[in-house]
Short mmCIF file of C-alpha atoms and ligand atoms in Angstrom, two decimals:
data_model
loop_
_atom_site.label_atom_id
_atom_site.label_comp_id
_atom_site.label_asym_id
_atom_site.label_seq_id
_atom_site.Cartn_x
_atom_site.Cartn_y
_atom_site.Cartn_z
CA UNK A 191 82.30 101.59 106.00
CA UNK A 192 80.31 98.90 108.18
CA UNK A 193 81.27 95.21 107.25
CA UNK A 194 79.75 92.35 108.99
CA UNK A 195 82.63 91.40 111.52
CA UNK A 196 82.18 87.72 110.13
CA UNK A 197 83.70 88.85 107.08
CA UNK A 198 86.47 91.09 108.31
CA UNK A 199 88.98 88.46 107.72
CA UNK A 200 87.64 87.14 104.30
CA UNK A 201 89.71 88.19 101.27
CA UNK A 202 89.44 87.36 97.64
CA UNK A 203 92.03 89.57 95.89
CA UNK A 204 91.59 88.11 92.40
CA UNK A 205 88.47 90.11 92.13
CA UNK A 206 89.55 92.68 94.72
CA UNK A 207 90.45 96.49 95.05
CA UNK A 208 92.60 96.23 91.84
CA UNK A 209 89.88 94.76 89.80
CA UNK A 210 87.61 97.69 91.13
CA UNK A 211 90.11 100.29 89.82
CA UNK A 212 90.38 98.59 86.62
CA UNK A 213 86.51 98.57 86.36
CA UNK A 214 86.68 102.39 87.00
CA UNK A 215 89.46 102.71 84.31
CA UNK A 216 87.02 100.81 81.79
CA UNK A 217 84.29 102.87 82.57
CA UNK A 218 86.35 105.93 81.56
CA UNK A 219 87.06 104.12 78.24
CA UNK A 220 90.45 102.73 78.91
CA UNK A 221 91.19 99.22 77.80
CA UNK A 222 92.49 96.86 80.47
CA UNK A 223 94.11 93.58 79.79
CA UNK A 224 92.74 91.37 82.57
CA UNK A 225 95.52 88.62 83.37
CA UNK A 226 93.91 88.08 86.70
CA UNK A 227 90.85 85.77 86.20
CA UNK A 228 91.13 82.22 84.83
CA UNK A 229 88.18 82.73 82.61
CA UNK A 230 88.79 81.17 79.13
CA UNK A 231 85.67 82.58 77.71
CA UNK A 232 87.10 86.22 77.94
CA UNK A 233 89.86 85.22 75.67
CA UNK A 234 87.90 83.65 72.93
CA UNK A 235 87.72 79.91 74.24
CA UNK A 236 84.54 78.14 73.59
CA UNK A 237 82.92 75.19 74.94
CA UNK A 238 82.96 72.15 72.54
CA UNK A 239 80.17 72.52 70.06
CA UNK A 240 78.86 68.96 70.73
CA UNK A 241 78.56 69.58 74.24
CA UNK A 242 76.62 72.72 73.93
CA UNK A 243 74.14 70.83 71.58
CA UNK A 244 73.93 68.14 74.41
CA UNK A 245 72.93 70.93 76.70
CA UNK A 246 70.32 72.59 74.55
CA UNK A 247 68.90 69.05 73.90
CA UNK A 248 68.39 68.31 77.56
CA UNK A 249 66.60 71.56 78.52
CA UNK A 250 63.17 70.10 78.06
CA UNK A 251 63.84 67.47 80.51
CA UNK A 252 65.75 69.41 83.18
CA UNK A 253 63.30 72.15 84.12
CA UNK A 254 62.62 70.83 87.85
CA UNK A 255 64.79 70.42 90.69
CA UNK A 256 66.78 67.17 90.97
CA UNK A 257 67.75 64.85 93.73
CA UNK A 258 69.79 67.25 96.28
CA UNK A 259 72.99 65.25 95.42
CA UNK A 260 72.37 65.50 91.90
CA UNK A 261 71.04 63.40 88.89
CA UNK A 262 71.86 59.74 89.21
CA UNK A 263 73.14 59.75 85.59
CA UNK A 264 75.74 62.42 86.57
CA UNK A 265 76.77 60.75 89.65
CA UNK A 266 77.25 57.48 88.04
CA UNK A 267 79.62 59.08 85.34
CA UNK A 268 81.53 60.75 88.21
CA UNK A 269 81.89 57.59 89.99
CA UNK A 270 83.03 55.90 86.86
CA UNK A 271 85.39 58.68 86.08
CA UNK A 272 86.86 58.35 89.53
CA UNK A 273 87.23 54.46 89.31
CA UNK A 274 89.10 54.84 86.00
CA UNK A 275 91.69 57.05 87.83
CA UNK A 276 92.11 54.35 90.58
CA UNK A 277 90.01 55.93 93.24
CA UNK A 278 87.35 54.19 95.33
CA UNK A 279 84.12 56.04 95.72
CA UNK A 280 81.93 53.98 98.04
CA UNK A 281 78.79 54.35 95.74
CA UNK A 282 77.07 56.96 93.57
CA UNK A 283 75.74 58.37 96.84
CA UNK A 284 79.33 59.39 97.82
CA UNK A 285 78.93 62.11 95.02
CA UNK A 286 77.41 65.57 95.54
CA UNK A 287 77.04 68.00 92.71
CA UNK A 288 77.35 71.79 93.19
CA UNK A 289 77.26 75.12 91.48
CA UNK A 290 80.90 75.07 90.59
CA UNK A 291 83.61 73.46 92.89
CA UNK A 292 83.18 76.81 94.73
CA UNK A 293 79.94 75.95 96.13
CA UNK A 294 81.38 72.62 97.23
CA UNK A 295 84.29 73.88 99.07
CA UNK A 296 82.10 76.26 101.02
CA UNK A 297 79.49 73.59 101.82
CA UNK A 298 82.10 70.92 102.82
CA UNK A 299 83.89 73.28 105.20
CA UNK A 300 80.56 74.09 106.69
CA UNK A 301 79.81 70.23 107.12
CA UNK A 302 83.42 69.61 108.69
CA UNK A 303 84.18 72.16 110.98
CA UNK A 304 83.42 73.26 114.59
CA UNK A 305 84.47 76.61 115.74
CA UNK A 306 88.30 76.65 116.33
CA UNK A 307 89.04 73.53 114.34
CA UNK A 308 92.07 73.89 112.06
CA UNK A 309 92.65 72.87 108.55
CA UNK A 310 96.03 72.99 106.74
CA UNK A 311 95.87 75.10 103.72
CA UNK A 312 98.85 75.33 101.11
CA UNK A 313 100.76 78.71 100.90
CA UNK A 314 100.31 79.90 98.22
CA UNK A 315 96.70 78.77 97.80
CA UNK A 316 93.72 79.51 95.83
CA UNK A 317 92.25 81.86 98.29
CA UNK A 318 88.74 80.55 98.48
CA UNK A 319 90.04 77.71 100.38
CA UNK A 320 91.31 79.96 103.34
CA UNK A 321 87.98 82.04 103.14
CA UNK A 322 85.76 78.94 103.44
CA UNK A 323 87.75 77.50 106.41
CA UNK A 324 87.38 81.05 108.15
CA UNK A 325 83.66 81.28 107.09
CA UNK A 326 82.91 77.98 108.69
CA UNK A 327 84.47 79.08 111.97
CA UNK A 328 87.96 77.32 111.55
CA UNK A 329 91.39 78.56 111.47
CA UNK A 330 93.43 78.20 108.09
CA UNK A 331 97.06 77.22 109.14
CA UNK A 332 99.12 77.44 106.05
CA UNK A 333 101.77 75.10 105.15
CA UNK A 334 104.60 75.93 102.56
CA UNK A 335 105.02 74.74 99.05
CA UNK A 336 108.51 74.96 98.15
CA UNK A 337 109.64 76.92 95.24
CA UNK A 338 112.97 75.46 95.14
CA UNK A 339 111.33 72.06 94.90
CA UNK A 340 109.19 72.81 92.03
CA UNK A 341 106.50 74.07 94.51
CA UNK A 342 105.93 70.68 95.94
CA UNK A 343 104.42 70.66 99.43
CA UNK A 344 107.07 70.82 102.27
CA UNK A 345 105.96 67.73 104.22
CA UNK A 346 108.15 68.46 107.28
CA UNK A 347 106.21 71.85 107.45
CA UNK A 348 103.04 70.25 107.10
CA UNK A 349 103.67 67.68 109.84
CA UNK A 350 105.06 70.44 112.21
CA UNK A 351 101.66 72.39 111.79
CA UNK A 352 99.29 69.56 112.85
CA UNK A 353 97.71 70.06 116.17
CA UNK A 354 94.95 68.07 118.18
CA UNK A 355 92.52 70.57 116.50
CA UNK A 356 93.45 69.85 112.90
CA UNK A 357 90.74 68.14 110.83
CA UNK A 358 91.95 68.02 107.50
CA UNK A 359 94.80 69.02 104.97
CA UNK A 360 93.92 70.79 101.53
CA UNK A 361 95.88 69.68 98.61
CA UNK A 362 95.48 71.66 95.28
CA UNK A 363 96.88 69.52 92.55
CA UNK A 364 97.44 70.56 89.91
CA UNK A 365 98.08 73.63 91.66
CA UNK A 366 96.55 77.19 91.22
CA UNK A 367 98.62 79.47 91.35
CA UNK A 368 101.87 77.77 90.80
CA UNK A 369 101.04 75.25 88.00
CA UNK A 370 102.70 72.38 89.96
CA UNK A 371 101.78 68.70 89.34
CA UNK A 372 102.53 66.72 92.53
CA UNK A 373 104.34 63.29 92.14
CA UNK A 374 102.44 60.04 93.22
CA UNK A 375 105.09 59.88 95.99
CA UNK A 376 104.40 63.12 97.51
CA UNK A 377 100.41 62.32 97.71
CA UNK A 378 101.34 58.96 99.27
CA UNK A 379 103.30 60.69 101.97
CA UNK A 380 100.76 63.35 102.71
CA UNK A 381 98.27 60.16 102.81
CA UNK A 382 100.84 58.60 105.40
CA UNK A 383 100.56 61.91 107.46
CA UNK A 384 96.71 61.75 107.30
CA UNK A 385 96.41 58.28 108.49
CA UNK A 386 99.01 58.84 111.30
CA UNK A 387 96.84 61.92 112.63
CA UNK A 388 93.42 60.55 111.72
CA UNK A 389 92.77 63.57 109.25
CA UNK A 390 90.58 64.03 106.11
CA UNK A 391 92.18 64.93 102.98
CA UNK A 392 90.58 67.66 100.69
CA UNK A 393 91.85 67.34 97.30
CA UNK A 394 90.98 70.04 94.84
CA UNK A 395 91.70 68.38 91.34
CA UNK A 396 89.76 70.83 89.11
CA UNK A 397 92.74 71.08 86.78
CA UNK A 398 93.28 67.21 86.48
CA UNK A 399 92.22 67.32 82.69
CA UNK A 400 94.74 70.20 81.99
CA UNK A 401 98.10 68.66 82.17
CA UNK A 402 100.74 69.61 79.71
CA UNK A 403 103.90 67.80 78.38
CA UNK A 404 102.31 64.35 78.37
CA UNK A 405 102.50 63.89 82.17
CA UNK A 406 99.64 62.15 83.96
CA UNK A 407 97.76 63.36 86.96
CA UNK A 408 97.69 61.08 90.26
CA UNK A 409 94.43 61.40 92.14
CA UNK A 410 95.17 61.74 95.90
CA UNK A 411 92.34 59.20 96.56
CA UNK A 412 94.51 56.64 94.33
CA UNK A 413 97.61 57.26 96.21
CA UNK A 414 95.96 56.92 99.56
CA UNK A 415 93.19 54.59 98.93
CA UNK A 416 92.35 53.97 102.58
CA UNK A 417 92.21 57.52 103.81
CA UNK A 418 89.03 59.60 103.80
CA UNK A 419 89.44 61.82 100.68
CA UNK A 420 87.17 64.43 99.59
CA UNK A 421 87.91 64.95 95.69
CA UNK A 422 86.76 68.26 94.31
CA UNK A 423 86.39 68.38 90.47
CA UNK A 424 84.28 70.05 87.77
CA UNK A 425 83.84 71.11 84.25
CA UNK A 426 84.46 74.97 84.45
CA UNK A 427 88.15 74.61 83.12
CA UNK A 428 88.32 71.12 81.38
CA UNK A 429 85.37 71.99 79.16
CA UNK A 430 85.83 75.98 79.09
CA UNK A 431 82.51 76.55 80.54
CA UNK A 432 83.05 78.50 83.84
CA UNK A 433 79.52 80.06 83.37
CA UNK A 434 77.69 77.03 83.60
CA UNK A 435 78.55 76.47 87.25
CA UNK A 436 79.31 72.80 87.34
CA UNK A 437 81.26 71.01 89.87
CA UNK A 438 80.95 67.99 92.47
CA UNK A 439 82.82 66.19 95.08
CA UNK A 440 83.44 62.61 95.29
CA UNK A 441 84.04 60.90 98.77
CA UNK A 442 86.68 58.13 98.41
CA UNK A 443 88.28 55.79 100.87
CA UNK A 444 87.06 54.95 104.42
CA UNK A 445 84.49 57.11 105.80
CA UNK A 446 83.28 54.92 108.49
CA UNK A 447 84.66 57.35 111.31
CA UNK A 448 83.08 60.42 109.68
CA UNK A 449 79.54 59.67 109.21
CA UNK A 450 78.65 63.03 110.80
CA UNK A 451 80.13 64.83 107.94
CA UNK A 452 78.08 62.96 105.51
CA UNK A 453 74.82 63.71 107.36
CA UNK A 454 75.88 67.31 107.25
CA UNK A 455 76.61 67.26 103.63
CA UNK A 456 73.18 65.70 102.93
CA UNK A 457 71.59 68.33 105.03
CA UNK A 458 73.33 71.39 103.28
CA UNK A 459 72.87 69.88 99.97
CA UNK A 460 69.07 69.61 100.73
CA UNK A 461 68.98 73.05 102.15
CA UNK A 462 70.13 74.40 98.87
CA UNK A 463 67.77 72.12 97.08
CA UNK A 464 70.13 71.31 94.20
CA UNK A 465 72.69 72.44 91.92
CA UNK A 466 72.10 73.68 88.42
CA UNK A 467 70.26 70.68 86.73
CA UNK A 468 70.80 71.29 82.87
CA UNK A 469 74.72 71.55 83.84
CA UNK A 470 74.71 68.35 85.65
CA UNK A 471 72.96 66.78 82.52
CA UNK A 472 76.09 67.30 80.42
CA UNK A 473 78.43 65.57 83.07
CA UNK A 474 78.31 62.04 81.32
CA UNK A 475 79.05 63.47 77.86
CA UNK A 476 81.70 65.67 79.12
CA UNK A 477 83.37 63.11 81.19
CA UNK A 478 83.50 60.75 78.05
CA UNK A 479 85.30 63.31 75.87
CA UNK A 480 87.89 65.92 76.76
CA UNK A 481 89.55 65.72 73.29
CA UNK A 482 89.12 69.44 72.64
CA UNK A 483 90.97 70.35 75.83
CA UNK A 484 93.64 67.76 74.90
CA UNK A 485 94.17 69.35 71.71
CA UNK A 486 94.60 72.88 73.12
CA UNK A 487 97.23 71.25 75.58
CA UNK A 488 99.32 69.19 72.90
CA UNK A 489 102.38 70.70 71.53
CA UNK A 490 101.22 73.42 68.83
CA UNK A 491 97.84 73.70 70.74
CA UNK A 492 96.83 77.10 71.73
CA UNK A 493 97.29 76.69 75.71
CA UNK A 494 100.71 75.01 74.88
CA UNK A 495 101.90 77.83 72.75
CA UNK A 496 100.76 80.23 75.24
CA UNK A 497 102.57 78.67 78.08
CA UNK A 498 105.71 78.86 75.99
CA UNK A 499 105.19 82.59 74.99
CA UNK A 500 104.78 83.47 78.70
CA UNK A 501 107.93 81.42 79.74
CA UNK A 502 110.02 82.76 76.93
CA UNK A 503 109.05 86.23 77.71
CA UNK A 504 109.52 86.12 81.43
CA UNK A 505 112.83 84.36 80.74
CA UNK A 506 114.11 87.48 79.14
CA UNK A 507 113.39 89.83 82.17
CA UNK A 508 116.28 90.10 84.77
CA UNK A 509 115.43 89.78 88.28
CA UNK A 510 112.41 87.44 87.63
CA UNK A 511 112.34 83.80 88.10
CA UNK A 512 109.70 81.18 87.70
CA UNK A 513 108.75 77.50 87.70
CA UNK A 514 107.52 76.34 84.38
CA UNK A 515 103.80 75.34 84.91
CA UNK A 516 103.22 71.81 84.28
CA UNK A 517 99.28 72.12 84.14
CA UNK A 518 96.63 74.56 84.00
CA UNK A 519 96.88 78.04 82.78
CA UNK A 520 98.83 80.12 85.67
CA UNK A 521 102.27 81.22 86.29
CA UNK A 522 103.59 82.52 89.74
CA UNK A 523 106.84 84.51 88.90
CA UNK A 524 109.09 85.62 91.63
CA UNK A 525 110.56 89.41 91.54
CA UNK A 526 113.96 89.65 93.08
CA UNK A 527 113.57 92.56 95.59
CA UNK A 528 117.16 93.06 95.67
CA UNK A 529 117.22 94.06 91.88
CA UNK A 530 113.96 95.93 92.27
CA UNK A 531 113.38 97.71 95.45
CA UNK A 532 109.54 97.64 95.26
CA UNK A 533 107.56 98.45 98.49
CA UNK A 534 105.43 95.57 97.90
CA UNK A 535 103.43 93.33 95.35
CA UNK A 536 100.41 95.51 95.63
CA UNK A 537 102.52 98.80 94.84
CA UNK A 538 103.94 96.94 91.82
CA UNK A 539 100.53 95.50 90.63
CA UNK A 540 98.93 99.08 90.86
CA UNK A 541 101.78 100.70 88.97
CA UNK A 542 101.38 98.19 86.16
CA UNK A 543 97.35 98.74 86.09
CA UNK A 544 97.68 102.53 86.08
CA UNK A 545 100.72 102.74 83.59
CA UNK A 546 100.27 99.79 81.28
CA UNK A 547 96.64 98.92 81.85
CA UNK A 548 97.69 95.25 82.67
CA UNK A 549 95.89 93.70 85.55
CA UNK A 550 97.66 90.89 87.49
CA UNK A 551 96.87 89.46 90.90
CA UNK A 552 99.58 90.22 93.55
CA UNK A 553 101.18 87.11 95.30
CA UNK A 554 99.94 88.04 98.74
CA UNK A 555 96.29 87.72 97.18
CA UNK A 556 97.08 83.85 97.34
CA UNK A 557 98.16 83.84 101.04
CA UNK A 558 101.97 84.00 99.96
CA UNK A 559 103.29 86.07 102.76
CA UNK A 560 106.27 87.62 101.06
CA UNK A 561 105.52 90.59 98.89
CA UNK A 562 107.54 89.42 95.83
CA UNK A 563 105.20 87.26 93.70
CA UNK A 564 102.53 87.89 91.25
CA UNK A 565 100.21 85.35 89.14
CA UNK A 566 99.62 85.76 85.45
CA UNK A 567 96.92 83.94 83.72
CA UNK A 568 98.18 82.94 80.42
CA UNK A 569 94.78 82.85 78.52
CA UNK A 570 95.49 85.64 75.81
CA UNK A 571 96.90 84.74 72.51
CA UNK A 572 100.72 84.26 72.46
CA UNK A 573 101.57 87.48 70.91
CA UNK A 574 99.56 89.53 73.43
CA UNK A 575 101.05 87.61 76.13
CA UNK A 576 104.54 88.31 74.75
CA UNK A 577 103.77 92.07 74.66
CA UNK A 578 102.35 92.04 78.17
CA UNK A 579 105.23 90.41 79.68
CA UNK A 580 107.56 93.15 78.14
CA UNK A 581 105.43 95.60 79.43
CA UNK A 582 105.66 94.17 82.95
CA UNK A 583 109.67 94.33 82.45
CA UNK A 584 109.28 98.10 81.69
CA UNK A 585 107.36 98.77 85.06
CA UNK A 586 109.82 96.67 86.72
CA UNK A 587 112.74 98.71 85.42
CA UNK A 588 110.75 101.91 86.57
CA UNK A 589 111.56 100.59 90.23
CA UNK A 590 115.23 99.96 89.53
C1 PLP B 171 91.99 75.58 92.31
C2 PLP B 171 90.62 76.08 92.04
N1 PLP B 171 89.59 75.23 92.75
C3 PLP B 171 88.20 75.94 92.59
C4 PLP B 171 88.01 76.81 91.59
C5 PLP B 171 86.41 77.03 91.42
O1 PLP B 171 85.94 76.76 90.37
P1 PLP B 171 84.52 76.63 89.85
O2 PLP B 171 83.77 77.05 91.01
O3 PLP B 171 84.35 77.39 88.62
O4 PLP B 171 84.17 74.97 89.67
C6 PLP B 171 88.88 77.39 90.91
C7 PLP B 171 88.73 78.61 89.93
O5 PLP B 171 89.56 79.17 89.34
C8 PLP B 171 90.34 76.99 91.14
O6 PLP B 171 91.27 77.50 90.51
#
């Protein structure tokens, strides 16, 4: 089948070939458990009722296009939010709203990269990052996150991979797929590297309000205040409204040497006119109140219990190891391929789907090269997760 050569290297396995097989199974009337997509609404989570009322109330006033960067009220609220986290946005004009963080990742890469420019992207990554670099004509160079060090970035590997074509470093913190939360010291060291090599930091912080166990999230822009940082954030996950498509970027630190990027962003934001305006209008109310999410994350809360359930169940499987997620709702377990001689992660995921009707995403879908990991989204209720993991164990045993 013909595919535009520009798209030949572009992958998004979270909704890839296995998802298509699952869709066909469902058309035949088979029920598939989707542990592949971080879509809380699919598992009965609902956005806070007061926020939905704010949305409905603003519809009369939000029927037109907004400023290309976004409503001033939204940009002021985002600026305030960033300041409260110790970041230094240079003005409300440093904020651009988007149809989800996804749109801002794609736009910012288009504004940043010339053909052949390199961007350091984590392995494993959220695969839109690698795809966005390639779509913009760049080369994604993957640096390792070290499972033995709680999935923290390997700073030596990062530095080794910097060349004269490197423009920036992507940081995903808290991380998808690993659930890692990076210490301030690690972020400060990445800041030192960026400073030394004149690089921009691209910090995806969409899970910053989904931190477990009473830990706090440090913003990259707070750990490296003088470095030019693009901070990506949005309401999809923190307010359980992925379908609203509400995200933004905030430029922090010193951008005096990168004015071309800002001009490029202004142009690209104008070309797509503006992001969804009703979704922008709820940003001030949302950022002022994330109590509903905090209740889900607190001990006894639904997400907390689900993390416990998935970890307890995985802990019972021999030949499977994992780092306990510190944030978000993903876990990235490792299969010991000496215990289970599986061809690769795709073979395992395919057997799991066809035999047990459970859909997970193979680790290679996150640009993790070894075929020995998979990602589970722990959004189903605890009992369903416990049962699903036991069935994952059954399929693993079938390879032994
Ligand atoms: C790390 C990360 N960044 C960005 C996104 C995109 O989020 P959205 O486009 O819904 O704002 C996701 C979605 O799962 C994600 O996990």
